[in-house]
Tab-separated table of C-alpha atoms and ligand atoms in Angstrom:
chain	number	residue	atom	x	y	z
A	1	MET	CA	83.489	13.580	56.621
A	2	THR	CA	81.457	16.157	58.554
A	3	PRO	CA	82.485	19.800	57.993
A	4	PRO	CA	84.237	21.466	60.944
A	5	ARG	CA	81.872	23.083	63.411
A	6	THR	CA	82.412	26.394	65.137
A	7	VAL	CA	82.045	25.993	68.889
A	8	LEU	CA	82.142	28.698	71.560
A	9	ILE	CA	83.139	27.557	75.074
A	10	THR	CA	83.337	29.895	78.069
A	11	GLY	CA	85.997	29.428	80.749
A	12	ILE	CA	88.566	27.302	78.884
A	13	GLY	CA	91.457	28.162	81.204
A	14	ARG	CA	91.263	25.024	83.315
A	15	ARG	CA	89.692	21.674	84.128
A	16	ILE	CA	86.455	20.871	82.242
A	17	GLY	CA	86.578	23.910	79.939
A	18	GLN	CA	90.207	23.181	79.071
A	19	HIS	CA	89.361	19.556	78.306
A	20	LEU	CA	86.353	20.479	76.131
A	21	ALA	CA	88.410	22.961	74.114
A	22	ALA	CA	91.165	20.366	73.516
A	23	HIS	CA	88.557	17.684	72.723
A	24	TYR	CA	86.855	19.694	69.964
A	25	LEU	CA	90.146	21.033	68.577
A	26	ALA	CA	91.336	17.416	68.285
A	27	GLN	CA	88.173	16.617	66.285
A	28	GLY	CA	89.023	19.367	63.790
A	29	ASP	CA	86.399	21.832	64.982
A	30	ARG	CA	86.973	25.546	65.121
A	31	VAL	CA	86.943	26.416	68.819
A	32	ILE	CA	86.523	29.898	70.241
A	33	GLY	CA	87.214	29.936	73.970
A	34	THR	CA	86.963	32.651	76.589
A	35	TYR	CA	89.441	33.223	79.408
A	36	ARG	CA	90.039	35.794	82.119
A	37	ASN	CA	93.785	35.275	82.576
A	38	HIS	CA	96.086	34.430	79.697
A	39	THR	CA	97.804	31.452	81.346
A	40	ASP	CA	100.187	28.805	79.956
A	41	THR	CA	97.143	26.556	79.523
A	42	VAL	CA	95.454	29.133	77.278
A	43	ALA	CA	98.695	29.571	75.304
A	44	ARG	CA	99.012	25.773	74.837
A	45	LEU	CA	95.425	25.580	73.540
A	46	GLU	CA	96.143	28.495	71.183
A	47	ALA	CA	99.097	26.524	69.821
A	48	GLN	CA	96.603	23.730	69.058
A	49	GLY	CA	94.384	26.169	67.129
A	50	LEU	CA	92.136	27.707	69.782
A	51	ILE	CA	90.853	31.221	69.134
A	52	ALA	CA	91.132	32.639	72.639
A	53	LEU	CA	89.201	35.769	73.561
A	54	PRO	CA	89.362	37.592	76.895
A	55	CYS	CA	86.058	38.008	78.726
A	56	ASP	CA	85.052	38.560	82.313
A	57	LEU	CA	81.409	37.501	82.250
A	58	THR	CA	80.530	39.849	85.119
A	59	GLN	CA	81.421	42.842	82.897
A	60	THR	CA	78.780	43.877	80.334
A	61	VAL	CA	81.398	45.772	78.333
A	62	ASP	CA	83.413	42.542	77.986
A	63	LEU	CA	80.305	40.698	76.803
A	64	ALA	CA	79.583	43.282	74.106
A	65	ARG	CA	83.240	43.140	72.960
A	66	LEU	CA	83.091	39.354	72.858
A	67	VAL	CA	79.992	39.351	70.640
A	68	THR	CA	81.596	41.872	68.273
A	69	ARG	CA	84.826	39.837	68.042
A	70	ILE	CA	82.917	36.621	67.361
A	71	THR	CA	80.910	38.223	64.555
A	72	GLN	CA	84.204	39.428	63.033
A	73	LEU	CA	85.629	35.907	63.216
A	74	THR	CA	82.780	33.788	61.893
A	75	THR	CA	79.452	33.835	60.112
A	76	GLN	CA	78.364	30.540	61.656
A	77	LEU	CA	78.159	29.353	65.236
A	78	ASP	CA	77.142	25.723	65.720
A	79	ALA	CA	77.368	25.445	69.483
A	80	ILE	CA	77.651	27.623	72.561
A	81	ILE	CA	78.798	25.906	75.747
A	82	HIS	CA	78.208	27.918	78.907
A	83	ASN	CA	80.841	26.258	81.078
A	84	ALA	CA	82.307	29.146	83.143
A	85	SER	CA	81.414	29.012	86.796
A	86	VAL	CA	82.168	30.258	90.281
A	87	TRP	CA	81.816	28.166	93.426
A	88	PHE	CA	81.297	30.496	96.394
A	89	ASP	CA	79.857	29.061	99.598
A	90	ASP	CA	77.308	30.898	101.765
A	91	ALA	CA	79.936	32.121	104.242
A	92	GLU	CA	81.907	33.774	101.402
A	93	CYS	CA	78.672	35.304	100.071
A	94	ALA	CA	77.750	36.651	103.512
A	95	ALA	CA	81.182	38.255	103.847
A	96	ASP	CA	80.986	39.826	100.383
A	97	PRO	CA	77.523	40.187	98.767
A	98	ASN	CA	79.197	40.997	95.427
A	99	LYS	CA	79.935	37.277	95.257
A	100	ILE	CA	76.189	36.591	95.120
A	101	LEU	CA	75.922	38.971	92.167
A	102	ALA	CA	78.868	37.202	90.525
A	103	LEU	CA	77.170	33.797	90.903
A	104	TYR	CA	74.092	35.031	89.042
A	105	ALA	CA	76.099	37.009	86.492
A	106	VAL	CA	78.335	34.064	85.542
A	107	HIS	CA	75.667	31.320	85.691
A	108	VAL	CA	72.555	33.136	84.437
A	109	THR	CA	72.683	36.768	83.315
A	110	ALA	CA	75.759	36.606	81.097
A	111	PRO	CA	74.960	33.253	79.415
A	112	VAL	CA	71.410	34.394	78.647
A	113	ALA	CA	72.624	37.776	77.328
A	114	LEU	CA	75.392	36.130	75.291
A	115	THR	CA	72.971	33.595	73.788
A	116	LEU	CA	70.468	36.311	72.827
A	117	GLN	CA	73.056	38.782	71.539
A	118	LEU	CA	74.683	36.091	69.403
A	119	HIS	CA	71.227	35.046	68.208
A	120	THR	CA	70.709	38.603	66.924
A	121	ALA	CA	74.205	39.107	65.527
A	122	LEU	CA	74.625	35.623	64.009
A	123	PRO	CA	71.185	34.091	63.490
A	124	ALA	CA	71.066	30.290	63.425
A	125	GLN	CA	69.195	28.472	60.666
A	126	SER	CA	66.594	25.714	60.867
A	127	GLN	CA	66.317	23.023	58.173
A	128	HIS	CA	63.563	20.408	57.949
A	129	GLY	CA	62.533	21.301	61.492
A	130	GLN	CA	66.034	20.716	62.851
A	131	ALA	CA	68.030	23.369	64.677
A	132	GLY	CA	71.339	24.676	63.349
A	133	ARG	CA	72.680	25.671	66.757
A	134	LEU	CA	73.051	23.897	70.102
A	135	VAL	CA	73.317	25.877	73.337
A	136	VAL	CA	74.311	24.024	76.509
A	137	PHE	CA	74.341	25.315	80.065
A	138	ILE	CA	76.563	23.275	82.375
A	139	THR	CA	74.717	23.390	85.681
A	140	ASP	CA	74.960	21.069	88.705
A	141	ALA	CA	73.293	17.738	89.485
A	142	GLN	CA	72.302	18.921	92.968
A	143	CYS	CA	71.000	22.385	92.071
A	144	LEU	CA	67.323	21.438	92.295
A	145	ASN	CA	67.847	19.729	95.684
A	146	GLY	CA	70.031	22.458	97.171
A	147	GLY	CA	72.698	22.104	99.830
A	148	SER	CA	73.128	23.595	103.293
A	149	ALA	CA	76.438	25.398	102.623
A	150	HIS	CA	75.829	26.589	99.037
A	151	ALA	CA	72.309	28.075	98.898
A	152	HIS	CA	73.327	30.927	96.568
A	153	TYR	CA	75.442	28.729	94.296
A	154	PHE	CA	72.699	26.107	93.908
A	155	ALA	CA	69.978	28.750	93.466
A	156	SER	CA	71.962	30.399	90.671
A	157	LYS	CA	72.517	27.040	88.960
A	158	ALA	CA	68.783	26.250	89.323
A	159	ALA	CA	68.053	29.619	87.715
A	160	ALA	CA	70.335	28.589	84.857
A	161	GLU	CA	68.233	25.409	84.425
A	162	SER	CA	65.097	27.558	84.204
A	163	ALA	CA	66.730	30.053	81.832
A	164	ALA	CA	67.761	27.208	79.534
A	165	ARG	CA	64.161	25.979	79.339
A	166	SER	CA	62.926	29.515	78.540
A	167	LEU	CA	65.572	29.999	75.856
A	168	ALA	CA	64.636	26.648	74.284
A	169	LYS	CA	61.078	27.980	73.906
A	170	LYS	CA	62.166	31.433	72.793
A	171	LEU	CA	64.723	30.309	70.194
A	172	LYS	CA	62.922	27.358	68.581
A	173	PRO	CA	63.187	25.972	65.945
A	174	HIS	CA	66.647	27.182	64.893
A	175	THR	CA	68.374	26.745	68.282
A	176	ARG	CA	68.270	23.840	70.729
A	177	VAL	CA	68.965	24.589	74.379
A	178	ASN	CA	69.870	21.823	76.832
A	179	THR	CA	71.629	21.449	80.163
A	180	ILE	CA	74.245	19.049	81.459
A	181	ALA	CA	74.035	18.670	85.234
A	182	PRO	CA	77.280	17.213	86.581
A	183	GLY	CA	77.790	15.660	89.973
A	184	LEU	CA	81.351	15.015	91.081
A	185	ILE	CA	83.437	15.097	87.897
A	186	MET	CA	86.924	16.023	89.083
A	187	PHE	CA	88.379	16.427	92.539
A	188	HIS	CA	90.387	19.518	93.387
A	189	PRO	CA	94.105	18.931	94.070
A	190	HIS	CA	93.610	20.000	97.706
A	191	ASP	CA	90.934	17.348	98.414
A	192	THR	CA	92.407	14.840	100.889
A	193	ALA	CA	92.349	11.061	100.400
A	194	THR	CA	89.734	10.757	103.166
A	195	GLU	CA	87.526	13.434	101.619
A	196	ARG	CA	87.777	11.702	98.249
A	197	GLN	CA	86.882	8.313	99.726
A	198	GLN	CA	83.888	9.730	101.624
A	199	ARG	CA	82.599	11.552	98.551
A	200	LEU	CA	82.988	8.534	96.264
A	201	ALA	CA	81.104	6.353	98.762
A	202	GLN	CA	77.999	8.505	98.087
A	203	ASN	CA	77.871	7.357	94.453
A	204	LEU	CA	76.459	4.121	93.070
A	205	LEU	CA	79.567	4.114	90.870
A	206	PRO	CA	82.497	5.093	93.124
A	207	PHE	CA	84.940	6.538	90.592
A	208	GLU	CA	86.083	10.004	89.522
A	209	PRO	CA	84.693	10.315	85.958
A	210	SER	CA	86.944	13.201	84.776
A	211	ALA	CA	86.081	15.831	82.164
A	212	THR	CA	85.850	13.074	79.536
A	213	ALA	CA	82.347	12.286	80.845
A	214	ILE	CA	81.201	15.841	80.055
A	215	ALA	CA	82.749	15.709	76.573
A	216	GLN	CA	80.968	12.386	75.931
A	217	THR	CA	77.629	13.900	77.001
A	218	LEU	CA	78.206	16.975	74.873
A	219	ASP	CA	79.105	14.771	71.891
A	220	TYR	CA	75.754	13.024	72.336
A	221	MET	CA	73.873	16.338	72.533
A	222	LEU	CA	75.599	17.524	69.365
A	223	ALA	CA	74.877	14.270	67.547
A	224	CYS	CA	71.208	13.859	68.519
A	225	PRO	CA	69.110	16.567	66.807
A	226	ALA	CA	65.947	15.565	68.695
A	227	LEU	CA	67.304	16.588	72.099
A	228	ASP	CA	65.911	20.009	73.071
A	229	GLY	CA	64.829	21.542	76.385
A	230	ALA	CA	66.472	18.526	77.999
A	231	ARG	CA	68.656	17.944	81.060
A	232	ILE	CA	71.199	15.152	81.327
A	233	THR	CA	72.555	14.377	84.789
A	234	VAL	CA	76.096	12.995	84.884
A	235	ASP	CA	76.722	12.041	88.511
A	236	CYS	CA	77.690	8.353	88.771
A	237	GLY	CA	74.356	7.743	90.533
A	238	TYR	CA	74.726	10.096	93.512
A	239	THR	CA	72.551	8.784	96.366
A	240	ALA	CA	73.225	10.882	99.496
B	1	NAP	N1	84.236	19.761	88.410
B	1	NAP	C1	83.160	19.208	88.944
B	1	NAP	O1	83.255	18.158	89.614
B	1	NAP	C2	81.801	19.856	88.727
B	1	NAP	C3	80.700	19.436	89.500
B	1	NAP	C4	79.487	20.047	89.282
B	1	NAP	C5	79.334	21.042	88.296
B	1	NAP	N2	80.421	21.406	87.587
B	1	NAP	C6	80.244	22.468	86.580
B	1	NAP	O2	81.019	22.179	85.422
B	1	NAP	C7	81.588	23.393	84.884
B	1	NAP	C8	83.114	23.307	84.837
B	1	NAP	O3	83.582	22.906	86.116
B	1	NAP	P1	85.107	23.106	86.550
B	1	NAP	O4	85.298	22.297	87.759
B	1	NAP	O5	85.986	22.925	85.363
B	1	NAP	O6	85.070	24.673	86.956
B	1	NAP	P2	86.296	25.582	87.468
B	1	NAP	O7	87.530	24.798	87.662
B	1	NAP	O8	85.764	26.350	88.628
B	1	NAP	O9	86.542	26.570	86.212
B	1	NAP	C9	85.577	27.504	85.917
B	1	NAP	C10	86.009	28.375	84.755
B	1	NAP	O10	85.121	29.491	84.761
B	1	NAP	C11	85.887	30.675	84.572
B	1	NAP	N3	85.267	31.825	85.220
B	1	NAP	C12	84.996	32.034	86.527
B	1	NAP	N4	84.499	33.262	86.726
B	1	NAP	C13	84.462	33.859	85.509
B	1	NAP	C14	84.077	35.152	85.058
B	1	NAP	N5	83.637	36.102	85.901
B	1	NAP	N6	84.179	35.427	83.739
B	1	NAP	C15	84.636	34.504	82.879
B	1	NAP	N7	85.041	33.270	83.240
B	1	NAP	C16	84.958	32.959	84.550
B	1	NAP	C17	87.216	30.374	85.249
B	1	NAP	O11	88.172	31.260	84.736
B	1	NAP	P3	89.562	31.539	85.504
B	1	NAP	O12	90.434	30.393	85.100
B	1	NAP	O13	89.981	32.851	84.977
B	1	NAP	O14	89.240	31.567	86.978
B	1	NAP	C18	87.425	28.914	84.860
B	1	NAP	O15	88.063	28.819	83.606
B	1	NAP	C19	81.084	24.526	85.779
B	1	NAP	O16	79.935	25.097	85.228
B	1	NAP	C20	80.762	23.798	87.092
B	1	NAP	O17	79.810	24.483	87.880
B	1	NAP	C21	81.649	20.865	87.761
């Protein structure tokens, strides 16, 4: 039996983050998850064993508090999953430039700062050339291609891809840093049947994979010690 791991996941309040937290709790891991609002979902995960910590990633004071709390809670951190995200389109960014700052703060600045601060406060170990910690940035399958309505969003996710590669070089050999680049994983409840059908028709595999597909990819990254500085696209073969 493998000993329980300690896993930090940002943005566990809904959807993929919620699923990942439940997935690793069910495997017996110790899961620390961040949230902005203490919702019923967060409370349910806490009842399953989640250590829930408040953190708005756009606030440096919250980040510093988070690092301090984590160092009080554990001496070992096996994985950091940068899942939290915002999805502002260009019209929203034009109306409020603070949204552009938020995109970069949540996708790039805060995850990089958190990774480095935790590296200092809780150093990972390397054994026989293998890394003791895995860091994963969840980006976006289309971020390197861009998109006409989401230039800022895609640019910030592309910056996260670059930051992950730099961190892999900076933190070797005790920390591996990879990215998972999802395409369509889950529809939003407000997506109409027509919108869903049109979107699925753009994939070689026309189904909605659900957050399970991200957990499966993360399981693989955790299990395969040779995967570093790598990007796995999970998009059902998007072709448009
Ligand atoms: N779902 C998909 O089909 C899809 C496709 C491509 C990429 N992805 C990527 O996969 C990841 C998860 O996707 P998702 O659909 O589950 O995302 P989501 O529903 O938008 O949830 C994002 C999470 O990030 C948190 N968050 C947002 N701003 C934050 C801030 N300033 N500080 C701290 N937390 C903040 C949210 O917290 P609150 O609950 O407090 O708002 C929420 O828990 C994201 O990185 C996303 O870009 C998903």
